[in-house]
Tab-separated table of C-alpha atoms and ligand atoms in Angstrom:
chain	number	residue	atom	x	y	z
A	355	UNK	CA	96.223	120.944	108.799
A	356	UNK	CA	99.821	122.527	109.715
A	357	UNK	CA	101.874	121.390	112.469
A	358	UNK	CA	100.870	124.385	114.605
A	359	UNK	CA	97.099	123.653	114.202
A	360	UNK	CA	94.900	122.190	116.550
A	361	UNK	CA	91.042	121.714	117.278
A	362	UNK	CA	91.994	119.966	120.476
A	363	UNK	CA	92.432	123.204	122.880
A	364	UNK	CA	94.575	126.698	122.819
A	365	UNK	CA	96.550	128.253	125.646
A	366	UNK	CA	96.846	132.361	124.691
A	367	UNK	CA	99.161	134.842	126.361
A	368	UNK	CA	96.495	136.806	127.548
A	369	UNK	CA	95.477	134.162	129.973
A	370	UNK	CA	92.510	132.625	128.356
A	371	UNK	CA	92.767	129.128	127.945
A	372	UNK	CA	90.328	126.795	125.893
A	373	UNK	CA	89.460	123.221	125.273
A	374	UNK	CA	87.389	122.493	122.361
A	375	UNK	CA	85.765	125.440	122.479
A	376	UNK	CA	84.926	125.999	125.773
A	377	UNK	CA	86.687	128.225	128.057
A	378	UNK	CA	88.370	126.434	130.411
A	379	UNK	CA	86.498	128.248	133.956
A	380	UNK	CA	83.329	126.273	132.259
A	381	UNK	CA	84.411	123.487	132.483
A	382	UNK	CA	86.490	123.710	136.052
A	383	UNK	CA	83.193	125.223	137.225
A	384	UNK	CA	80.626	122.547	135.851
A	385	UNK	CA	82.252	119.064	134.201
A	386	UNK	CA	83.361	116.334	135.577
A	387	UNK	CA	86.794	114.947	134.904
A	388	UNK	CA	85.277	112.419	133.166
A	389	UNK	CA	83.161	114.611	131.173
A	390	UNK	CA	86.278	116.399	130.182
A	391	UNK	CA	88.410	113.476	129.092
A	392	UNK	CA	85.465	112.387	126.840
A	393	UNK	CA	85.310	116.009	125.112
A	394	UNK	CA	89.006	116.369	124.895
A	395	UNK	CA	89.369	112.720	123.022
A	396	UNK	CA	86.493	112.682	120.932
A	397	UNK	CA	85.694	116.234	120.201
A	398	UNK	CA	82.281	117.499	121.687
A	399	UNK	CA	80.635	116.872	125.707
A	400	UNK	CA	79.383	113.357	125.785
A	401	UNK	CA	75.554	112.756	125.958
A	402	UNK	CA	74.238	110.752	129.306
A	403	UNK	CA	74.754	107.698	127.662
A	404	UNK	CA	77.718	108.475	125.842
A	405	UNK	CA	79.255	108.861	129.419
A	406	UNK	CA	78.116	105.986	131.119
A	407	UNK	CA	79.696	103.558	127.701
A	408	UNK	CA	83.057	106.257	128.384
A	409	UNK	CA	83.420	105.289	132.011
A	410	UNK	CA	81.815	101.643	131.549
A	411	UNK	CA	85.432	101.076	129.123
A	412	UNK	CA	87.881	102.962	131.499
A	413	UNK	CA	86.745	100.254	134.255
A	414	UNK	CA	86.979	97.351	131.859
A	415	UNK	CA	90.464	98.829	130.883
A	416	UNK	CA	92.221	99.306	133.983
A	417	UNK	CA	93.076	96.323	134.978
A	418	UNK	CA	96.992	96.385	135.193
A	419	UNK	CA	98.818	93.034	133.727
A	420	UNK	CA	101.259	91.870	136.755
A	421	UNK	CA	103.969	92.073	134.172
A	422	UNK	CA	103.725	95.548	133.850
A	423	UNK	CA	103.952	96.213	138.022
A	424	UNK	CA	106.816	93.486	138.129
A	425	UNK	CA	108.851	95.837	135.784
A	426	UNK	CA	108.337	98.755	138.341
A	427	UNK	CA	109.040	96.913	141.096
A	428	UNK	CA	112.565	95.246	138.995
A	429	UNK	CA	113.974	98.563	138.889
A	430	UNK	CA	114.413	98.556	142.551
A	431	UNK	CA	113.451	101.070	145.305
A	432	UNK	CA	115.624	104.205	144.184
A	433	UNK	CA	113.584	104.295	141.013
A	434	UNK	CA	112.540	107.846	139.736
A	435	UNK	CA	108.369	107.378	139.649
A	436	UNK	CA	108.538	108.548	135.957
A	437	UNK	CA	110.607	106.103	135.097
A	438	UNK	CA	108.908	103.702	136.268
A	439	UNK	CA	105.834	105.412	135.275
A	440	UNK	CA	107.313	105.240	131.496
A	441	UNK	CA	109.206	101.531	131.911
A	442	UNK	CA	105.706	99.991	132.800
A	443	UNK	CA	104.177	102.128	129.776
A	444	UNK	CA	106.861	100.419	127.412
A	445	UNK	CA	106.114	97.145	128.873
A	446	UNK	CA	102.117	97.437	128.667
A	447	UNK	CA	102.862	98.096	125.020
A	448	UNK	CA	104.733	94.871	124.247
A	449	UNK	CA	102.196	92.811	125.750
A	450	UNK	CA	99.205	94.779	123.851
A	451	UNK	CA	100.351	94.424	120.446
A	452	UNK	CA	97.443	92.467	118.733
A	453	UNK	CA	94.826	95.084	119.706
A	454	UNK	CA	93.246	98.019	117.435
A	455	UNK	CA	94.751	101.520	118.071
A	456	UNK	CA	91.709	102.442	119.768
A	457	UNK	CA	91.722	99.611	122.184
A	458	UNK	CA	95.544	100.507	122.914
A	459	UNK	CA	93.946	104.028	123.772
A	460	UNK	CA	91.666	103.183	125.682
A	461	UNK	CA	94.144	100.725	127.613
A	462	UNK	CA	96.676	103.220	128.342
A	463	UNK	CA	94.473	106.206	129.685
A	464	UNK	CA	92.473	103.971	132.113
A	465	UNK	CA	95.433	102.318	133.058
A	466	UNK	CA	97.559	105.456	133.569
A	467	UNK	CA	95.700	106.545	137.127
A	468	UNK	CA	96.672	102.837	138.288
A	469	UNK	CA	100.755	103.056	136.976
A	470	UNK	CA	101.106	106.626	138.585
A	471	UNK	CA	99.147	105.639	142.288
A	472	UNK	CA	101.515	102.554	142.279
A	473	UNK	CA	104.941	103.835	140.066
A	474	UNK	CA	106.268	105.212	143.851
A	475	UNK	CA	105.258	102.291	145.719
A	476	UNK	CA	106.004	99.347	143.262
A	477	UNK	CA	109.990	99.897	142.754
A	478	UNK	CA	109.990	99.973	146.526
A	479	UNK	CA	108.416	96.252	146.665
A	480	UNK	CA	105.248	97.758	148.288
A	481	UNK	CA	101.659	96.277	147.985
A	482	UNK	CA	100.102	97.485	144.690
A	483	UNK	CA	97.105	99.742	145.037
A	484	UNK	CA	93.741	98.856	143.088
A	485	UNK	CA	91.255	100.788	142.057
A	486	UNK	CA	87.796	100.494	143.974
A	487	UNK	CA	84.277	99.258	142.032
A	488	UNK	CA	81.816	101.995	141.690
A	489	UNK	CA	83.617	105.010	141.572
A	490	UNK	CA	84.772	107.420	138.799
A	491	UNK	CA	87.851	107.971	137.564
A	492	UNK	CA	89.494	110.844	139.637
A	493	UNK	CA	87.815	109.508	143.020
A	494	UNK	CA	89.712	106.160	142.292
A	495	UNK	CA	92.700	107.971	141.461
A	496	UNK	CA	92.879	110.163	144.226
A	497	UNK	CA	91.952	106.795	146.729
A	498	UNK	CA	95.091	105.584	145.528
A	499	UNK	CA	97.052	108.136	146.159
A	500	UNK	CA	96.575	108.307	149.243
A	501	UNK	CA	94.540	105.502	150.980
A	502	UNK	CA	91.849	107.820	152.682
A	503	UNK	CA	88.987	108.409	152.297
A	504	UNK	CA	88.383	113.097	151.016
A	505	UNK	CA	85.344	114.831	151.644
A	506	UNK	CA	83.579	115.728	148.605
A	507	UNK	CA	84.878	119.548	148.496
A	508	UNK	CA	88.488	117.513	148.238
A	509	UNK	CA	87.922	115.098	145.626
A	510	UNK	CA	85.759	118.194	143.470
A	511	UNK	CA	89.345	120.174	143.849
A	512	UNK	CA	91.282	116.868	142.627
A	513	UNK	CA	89.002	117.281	139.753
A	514	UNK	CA	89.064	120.920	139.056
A	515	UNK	CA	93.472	119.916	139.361
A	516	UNK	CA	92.949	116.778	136.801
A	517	UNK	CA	90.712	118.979	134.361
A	518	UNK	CA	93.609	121.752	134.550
A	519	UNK	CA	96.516	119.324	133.622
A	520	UNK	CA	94.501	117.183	130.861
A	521	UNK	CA	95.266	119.638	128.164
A	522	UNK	CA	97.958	122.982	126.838
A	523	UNK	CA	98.141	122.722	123.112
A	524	UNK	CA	101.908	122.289	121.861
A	525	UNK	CA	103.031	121.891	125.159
A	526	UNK	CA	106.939	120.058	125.332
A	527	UNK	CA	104.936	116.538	125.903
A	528	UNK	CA	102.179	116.812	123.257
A	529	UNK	CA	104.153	117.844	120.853
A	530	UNK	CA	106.699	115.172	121.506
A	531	UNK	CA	103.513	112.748	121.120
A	532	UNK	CA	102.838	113.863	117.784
A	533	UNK	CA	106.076	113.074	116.569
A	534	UNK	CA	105.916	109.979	117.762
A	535	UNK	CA	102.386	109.619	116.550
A	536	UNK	CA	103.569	110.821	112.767
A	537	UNK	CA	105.492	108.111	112.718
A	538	UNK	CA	102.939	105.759	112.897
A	539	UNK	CA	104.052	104.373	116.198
A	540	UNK	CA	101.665	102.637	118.824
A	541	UNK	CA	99.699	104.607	121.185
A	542	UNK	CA	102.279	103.199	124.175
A	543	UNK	CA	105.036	103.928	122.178
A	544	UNK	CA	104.187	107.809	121.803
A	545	UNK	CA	102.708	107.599	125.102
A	546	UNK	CA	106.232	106.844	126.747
A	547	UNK	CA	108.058	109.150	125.006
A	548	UNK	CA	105.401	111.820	126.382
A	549	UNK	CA	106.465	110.682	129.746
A	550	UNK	CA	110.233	111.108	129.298
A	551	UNK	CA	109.355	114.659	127.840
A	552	UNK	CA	107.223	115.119	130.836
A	553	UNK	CA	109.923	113.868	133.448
A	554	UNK	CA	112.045	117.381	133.121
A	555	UNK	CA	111.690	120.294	135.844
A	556	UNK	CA	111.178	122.661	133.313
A	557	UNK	CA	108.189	120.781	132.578
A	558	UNK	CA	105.991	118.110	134.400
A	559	UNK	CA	108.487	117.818	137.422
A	560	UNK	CA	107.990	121.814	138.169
A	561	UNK	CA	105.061	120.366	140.410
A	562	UNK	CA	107.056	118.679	142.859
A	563	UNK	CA	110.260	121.061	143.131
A	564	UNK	CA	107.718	124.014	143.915
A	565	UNK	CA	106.498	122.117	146.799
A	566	UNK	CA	109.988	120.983	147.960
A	567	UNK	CA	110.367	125.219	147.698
A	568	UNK	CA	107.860	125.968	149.733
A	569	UNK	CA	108.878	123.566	152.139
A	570	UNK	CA	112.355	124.489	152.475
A	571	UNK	CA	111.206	128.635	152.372
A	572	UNK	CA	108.511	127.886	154.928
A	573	UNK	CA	107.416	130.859	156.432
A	574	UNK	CA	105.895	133.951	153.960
A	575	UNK	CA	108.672	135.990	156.012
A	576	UNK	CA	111.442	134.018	154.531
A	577	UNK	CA	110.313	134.771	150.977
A	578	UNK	CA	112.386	137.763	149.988
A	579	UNK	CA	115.116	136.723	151.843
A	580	UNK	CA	115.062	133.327	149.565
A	581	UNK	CA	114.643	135.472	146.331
A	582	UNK	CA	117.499	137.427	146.858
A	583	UNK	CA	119.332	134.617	147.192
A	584	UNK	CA	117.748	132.204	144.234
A	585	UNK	CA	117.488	135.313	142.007
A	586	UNK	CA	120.600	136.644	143.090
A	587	UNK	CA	122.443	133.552	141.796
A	588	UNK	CA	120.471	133.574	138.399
A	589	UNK	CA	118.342	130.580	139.374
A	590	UNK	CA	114.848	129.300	137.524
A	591	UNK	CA	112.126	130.058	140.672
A	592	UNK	CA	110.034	126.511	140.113
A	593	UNK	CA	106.641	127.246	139.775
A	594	UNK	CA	106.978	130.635	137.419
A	595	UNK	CA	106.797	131.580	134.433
A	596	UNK	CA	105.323	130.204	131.039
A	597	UNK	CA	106.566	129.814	127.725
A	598	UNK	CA	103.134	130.915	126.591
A	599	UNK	CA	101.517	132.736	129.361
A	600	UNK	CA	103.122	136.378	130.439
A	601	UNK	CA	100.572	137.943	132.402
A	602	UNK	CA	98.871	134.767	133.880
A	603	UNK	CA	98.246	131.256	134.152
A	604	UNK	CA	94.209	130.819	134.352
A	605	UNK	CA	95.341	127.345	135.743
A	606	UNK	CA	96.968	129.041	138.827
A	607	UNK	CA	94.410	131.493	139.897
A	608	UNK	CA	91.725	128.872	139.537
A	609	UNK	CA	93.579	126.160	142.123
A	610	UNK	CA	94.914	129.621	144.287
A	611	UNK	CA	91.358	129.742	145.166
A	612	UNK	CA	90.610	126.126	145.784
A	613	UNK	CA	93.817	125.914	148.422
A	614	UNK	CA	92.377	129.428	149.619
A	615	UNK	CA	89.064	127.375	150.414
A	616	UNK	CA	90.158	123.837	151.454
A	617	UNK	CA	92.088	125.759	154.454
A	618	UNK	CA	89.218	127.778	154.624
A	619	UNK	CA	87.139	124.880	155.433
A	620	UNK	CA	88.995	122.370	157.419
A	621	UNK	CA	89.494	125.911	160.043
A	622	UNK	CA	93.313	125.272	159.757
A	623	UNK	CA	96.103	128.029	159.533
A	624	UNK	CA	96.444	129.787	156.313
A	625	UNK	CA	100.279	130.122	156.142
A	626	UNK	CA	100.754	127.802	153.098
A	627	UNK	CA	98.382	129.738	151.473
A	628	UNK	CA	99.895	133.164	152.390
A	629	UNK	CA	103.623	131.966	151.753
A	630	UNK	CA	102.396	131.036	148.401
A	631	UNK	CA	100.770	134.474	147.898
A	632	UNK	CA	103.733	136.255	149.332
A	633	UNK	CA	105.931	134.698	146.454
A	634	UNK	CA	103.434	135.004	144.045
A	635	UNK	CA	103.588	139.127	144.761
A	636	UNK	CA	107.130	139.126	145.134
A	637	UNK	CA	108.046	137.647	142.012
A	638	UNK	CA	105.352	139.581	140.038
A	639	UNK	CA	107.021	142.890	142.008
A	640	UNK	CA	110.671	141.957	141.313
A	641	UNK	CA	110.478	140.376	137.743
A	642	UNK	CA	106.853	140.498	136.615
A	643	UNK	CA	106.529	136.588	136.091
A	644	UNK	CA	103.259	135.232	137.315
A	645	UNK	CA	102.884	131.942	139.324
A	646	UNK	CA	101.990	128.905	136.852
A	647	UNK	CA	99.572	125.853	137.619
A	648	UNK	CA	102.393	123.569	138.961
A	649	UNK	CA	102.966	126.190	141.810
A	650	UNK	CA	99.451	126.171	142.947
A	651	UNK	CA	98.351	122.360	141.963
A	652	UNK	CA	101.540	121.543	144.464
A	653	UNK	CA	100.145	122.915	147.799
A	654	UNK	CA	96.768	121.725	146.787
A	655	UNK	CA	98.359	117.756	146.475
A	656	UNK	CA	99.998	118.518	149.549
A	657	UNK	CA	97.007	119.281	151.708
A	658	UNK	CA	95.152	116.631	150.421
A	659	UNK	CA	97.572	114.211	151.851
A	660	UNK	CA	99.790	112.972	148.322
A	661	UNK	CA	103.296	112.140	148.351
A	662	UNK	CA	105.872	114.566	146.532
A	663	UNK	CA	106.893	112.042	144.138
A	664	UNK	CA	103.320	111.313	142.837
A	665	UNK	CA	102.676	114.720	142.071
A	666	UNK	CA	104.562	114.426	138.086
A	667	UNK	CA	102.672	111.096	138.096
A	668	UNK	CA	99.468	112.876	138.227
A	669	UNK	CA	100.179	115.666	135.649
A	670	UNK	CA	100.785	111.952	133.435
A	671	UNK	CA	97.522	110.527	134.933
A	672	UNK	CA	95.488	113.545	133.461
A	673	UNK	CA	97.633	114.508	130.651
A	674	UNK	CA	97.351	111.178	128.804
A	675	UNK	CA	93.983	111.838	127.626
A	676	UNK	CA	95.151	114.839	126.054
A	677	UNK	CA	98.084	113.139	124.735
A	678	UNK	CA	95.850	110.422	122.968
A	679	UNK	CA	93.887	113.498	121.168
A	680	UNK	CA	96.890	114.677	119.916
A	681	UNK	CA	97.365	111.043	118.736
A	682	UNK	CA	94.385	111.061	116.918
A	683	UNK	CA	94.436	114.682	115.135
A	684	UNK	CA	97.867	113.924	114.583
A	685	UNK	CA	97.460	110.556	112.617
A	686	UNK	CA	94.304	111.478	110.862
A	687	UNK	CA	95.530	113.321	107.541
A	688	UNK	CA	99.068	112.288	108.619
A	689	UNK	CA	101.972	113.781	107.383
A	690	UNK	CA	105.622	112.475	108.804
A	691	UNK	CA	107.034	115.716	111.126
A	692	UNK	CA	110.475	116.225	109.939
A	693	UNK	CA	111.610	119.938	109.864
A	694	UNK	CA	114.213	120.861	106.901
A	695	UNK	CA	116.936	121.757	109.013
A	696	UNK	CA	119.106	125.237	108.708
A	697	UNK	CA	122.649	124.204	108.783
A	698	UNK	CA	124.899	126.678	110.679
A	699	UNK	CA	127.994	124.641	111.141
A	700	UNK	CA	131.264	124.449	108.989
A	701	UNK	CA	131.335	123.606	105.621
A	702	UNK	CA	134.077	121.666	102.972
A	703	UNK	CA	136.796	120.378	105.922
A	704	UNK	CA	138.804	118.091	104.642
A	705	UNK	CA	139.379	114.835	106.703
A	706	UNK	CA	142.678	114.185	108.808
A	707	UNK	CA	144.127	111.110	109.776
A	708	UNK	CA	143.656	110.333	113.332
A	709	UNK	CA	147.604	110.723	114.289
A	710	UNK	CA	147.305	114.209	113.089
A	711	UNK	CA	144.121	115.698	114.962
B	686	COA	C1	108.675	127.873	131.876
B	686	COA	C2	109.992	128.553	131.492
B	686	COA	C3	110.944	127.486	130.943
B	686	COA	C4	109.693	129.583	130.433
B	686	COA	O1	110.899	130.134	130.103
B	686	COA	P1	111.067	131.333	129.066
B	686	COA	O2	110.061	131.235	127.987
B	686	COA	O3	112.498	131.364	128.713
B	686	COA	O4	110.678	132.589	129.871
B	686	COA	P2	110.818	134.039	129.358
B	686	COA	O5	111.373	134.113	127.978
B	686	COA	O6	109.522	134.688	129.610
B	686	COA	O7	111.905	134.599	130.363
B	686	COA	C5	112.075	135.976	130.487
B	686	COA	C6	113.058	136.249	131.550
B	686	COA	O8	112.518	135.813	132.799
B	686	COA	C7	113.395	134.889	133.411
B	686	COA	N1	112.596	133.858	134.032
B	686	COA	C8	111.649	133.104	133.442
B	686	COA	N2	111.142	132.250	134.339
B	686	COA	C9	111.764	132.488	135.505
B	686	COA	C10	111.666	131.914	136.776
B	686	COA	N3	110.819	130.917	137.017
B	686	COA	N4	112.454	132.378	137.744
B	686	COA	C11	113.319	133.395	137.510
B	686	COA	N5	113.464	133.971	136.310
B	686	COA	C12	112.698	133.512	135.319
B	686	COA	C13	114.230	134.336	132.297
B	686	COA	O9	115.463	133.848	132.787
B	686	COA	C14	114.405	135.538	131.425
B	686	COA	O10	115.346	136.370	131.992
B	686	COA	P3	116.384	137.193	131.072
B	686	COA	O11	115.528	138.025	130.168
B	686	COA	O12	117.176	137.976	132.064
B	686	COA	O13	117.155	136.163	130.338
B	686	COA	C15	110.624	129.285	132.695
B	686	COA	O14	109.748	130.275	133.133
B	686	COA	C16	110.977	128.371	133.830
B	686	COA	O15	112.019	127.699	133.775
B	686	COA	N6	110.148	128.312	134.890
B	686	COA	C17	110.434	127.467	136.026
B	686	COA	C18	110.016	126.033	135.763
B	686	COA	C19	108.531	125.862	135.742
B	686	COA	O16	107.846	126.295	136.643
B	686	COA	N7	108.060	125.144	134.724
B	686	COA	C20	106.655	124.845	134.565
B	686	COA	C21	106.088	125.598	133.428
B	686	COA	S1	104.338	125.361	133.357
């Protein structure tokens, strides 16, 4: 296979979006997170059985060394989460070097959920978070996130949010995993360097600078107001555009909805909601550039109670089982990614001696 192919899943600029075959609205509308972890690393929906082994290893894997929470909390309480998130990822890699690739796969996206509920509260020398017995993956995830308990119409939106971030092709992150991975590198060691790619705003961290937007535009009055100004001075509005989608993000309209029905059904005012639509129409009226899933998963973290900083954590939480597929296609039939480079630079200088320059 080329560099640009994939089995894994394919984001199109129409708006259709697939994972393994199946567009994604199936799966948001029937599958479990679960369910969709297991068909994004290993290729088709998992049988019963197959399900119950899947979750049966994530529980026997996420058990986080105290090693690997020390080095969170040794960076000291002004730690970014993501680099925390991608220090304790290092770490969890030197003291899992004796184990099978697999088992290092396995390790790292079970034990992802735990690092990103506790990479926020660990630098800052608070009491680590565990996850519960007898619950799945995204209801653990989302009970350490926050400490409370969600109804059920919550946790299912969690999931649809999880099942939206797990997967996007050659996205920045992915891609920068299957360098790593063509190298031959350890899963953690590919894994962290999908977490630095993932740190940047033009990537995983647009999730929490659309929500610090909102807050600071907060009323859908405001909105045109703030894009004349943001616009006006050339600025990047967090939360729109796509390098891939133009007309838009099937991620977005799928969690517009959910926040849409979460207010919907706690009774509570709708003005996050309609400040989000007002920008969404005034941005598609000024410049044509739709809203993307990070502007739509942020108000849906925020009602359900998370913390700003988690919210880039969560994107990793999710992400990393995509990542590991990547891993996989990438070092089956591996071939070392180097690109021949185009040299455009100056040509036959001759050196000068230091005093001279
Ligand atoms: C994601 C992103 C990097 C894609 O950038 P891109 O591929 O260069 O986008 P395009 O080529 O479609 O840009 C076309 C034009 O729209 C502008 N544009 C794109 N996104 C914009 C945004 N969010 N706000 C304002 N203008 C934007 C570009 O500056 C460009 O303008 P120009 O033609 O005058 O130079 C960009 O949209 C962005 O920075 N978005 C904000 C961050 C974000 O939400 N990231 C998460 C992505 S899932």
């Amino acid at each position: 296979m080329s560099i640009t192919e994939t089995r894994i899943g394919k984001s199109d600029e129409d708006g259709s979006l697939v994972y393994r075959g199946y567009p994604i609205k199936e799966l948001t509308d029937h599958a479990s997170f679960e369910e969709t972890a297991y068909l994004i690393t290993r290729g088709a929906l998992p049988t019963r059985q197959q399900l119950d082994e899947f979750s049966t290893s994530m529980k026997t894997e996420m058990a986080v060394p105290q090693k690997a929470l020390d080095v969170m909390k040794d960076l000291g309480r002004d730690a970014h989460p993501i680099d925390a998130l991608r220090t304790a990822c290092s770490a969890l890699g030197s003291l899992d070097r004796a184990r099978s690739v697999h088992a290092q796969q396995a390790s790292i996206e079970a034990k992802m959920s735990v690092l990103a509920a506790n990479c926020h509260r660990a630098p800052k020398g608070e009491k680590p978070r565990t996850p519960r017995e007898g619950v799945g993956l995204a209801a653990n995830l989302l009970h350490m996130l926050t400490d409370r308990k969600p109804s059920d119409y919550e946790l299912w939106v969690f999931e649809r949010a999880l099942i939206l971030y797990m997967e996007h092709d050659l996205n920045a992150s992915s891609f920068t995993v299957r360098v790593v991975a063509s190298t031959l590198a350890d899963p953690y060691a590919a894994v962290s360097a999908g977490l630095a790619s993932l740190k940047g705003p033009l990537h995983g961290g647009a999730n929490e600078g659309a929500m610090e937007m909102l807050l600071s535009v907060k009323e859908p009055e405001n909105v045109p107001s703030f894009l004349d100004g943001a616009l006006g001075a050339g600025k990047k509005v967090i939360g729109f555009g796509h390098r891939v989608y133009k007309k838009f993000d099937p991620r977005a309209l799928i969690l517009k909805d959910c926040l849409k029905e979460i207010l919907r059904r706690r009774g509570e005012d709708d003005k996050l909601y309609r400040l989000c639509d007002a920008m969404e129409r005034e941005m598609m009226q000024r410049k044509g550039i739709p809203a993307n899933l990070d502007f739509y998963a942020a108000p849906v973290f925020f009602l359900l109670g998370i913390e700003i900083p988690l919210y880039t954590p969560i994107f990793a939480a999710s992400r990393v089982f995509g990542w590991m597929a990547h891993y996989d296609e990438q070092v089956t039939d591996n071939k070392l990614i180097r690109p021949d480079a185009t040299y455009v630079g100056p040509t036959n200088l001759n050196y000068s001696p230091i005093e001279s320059r």
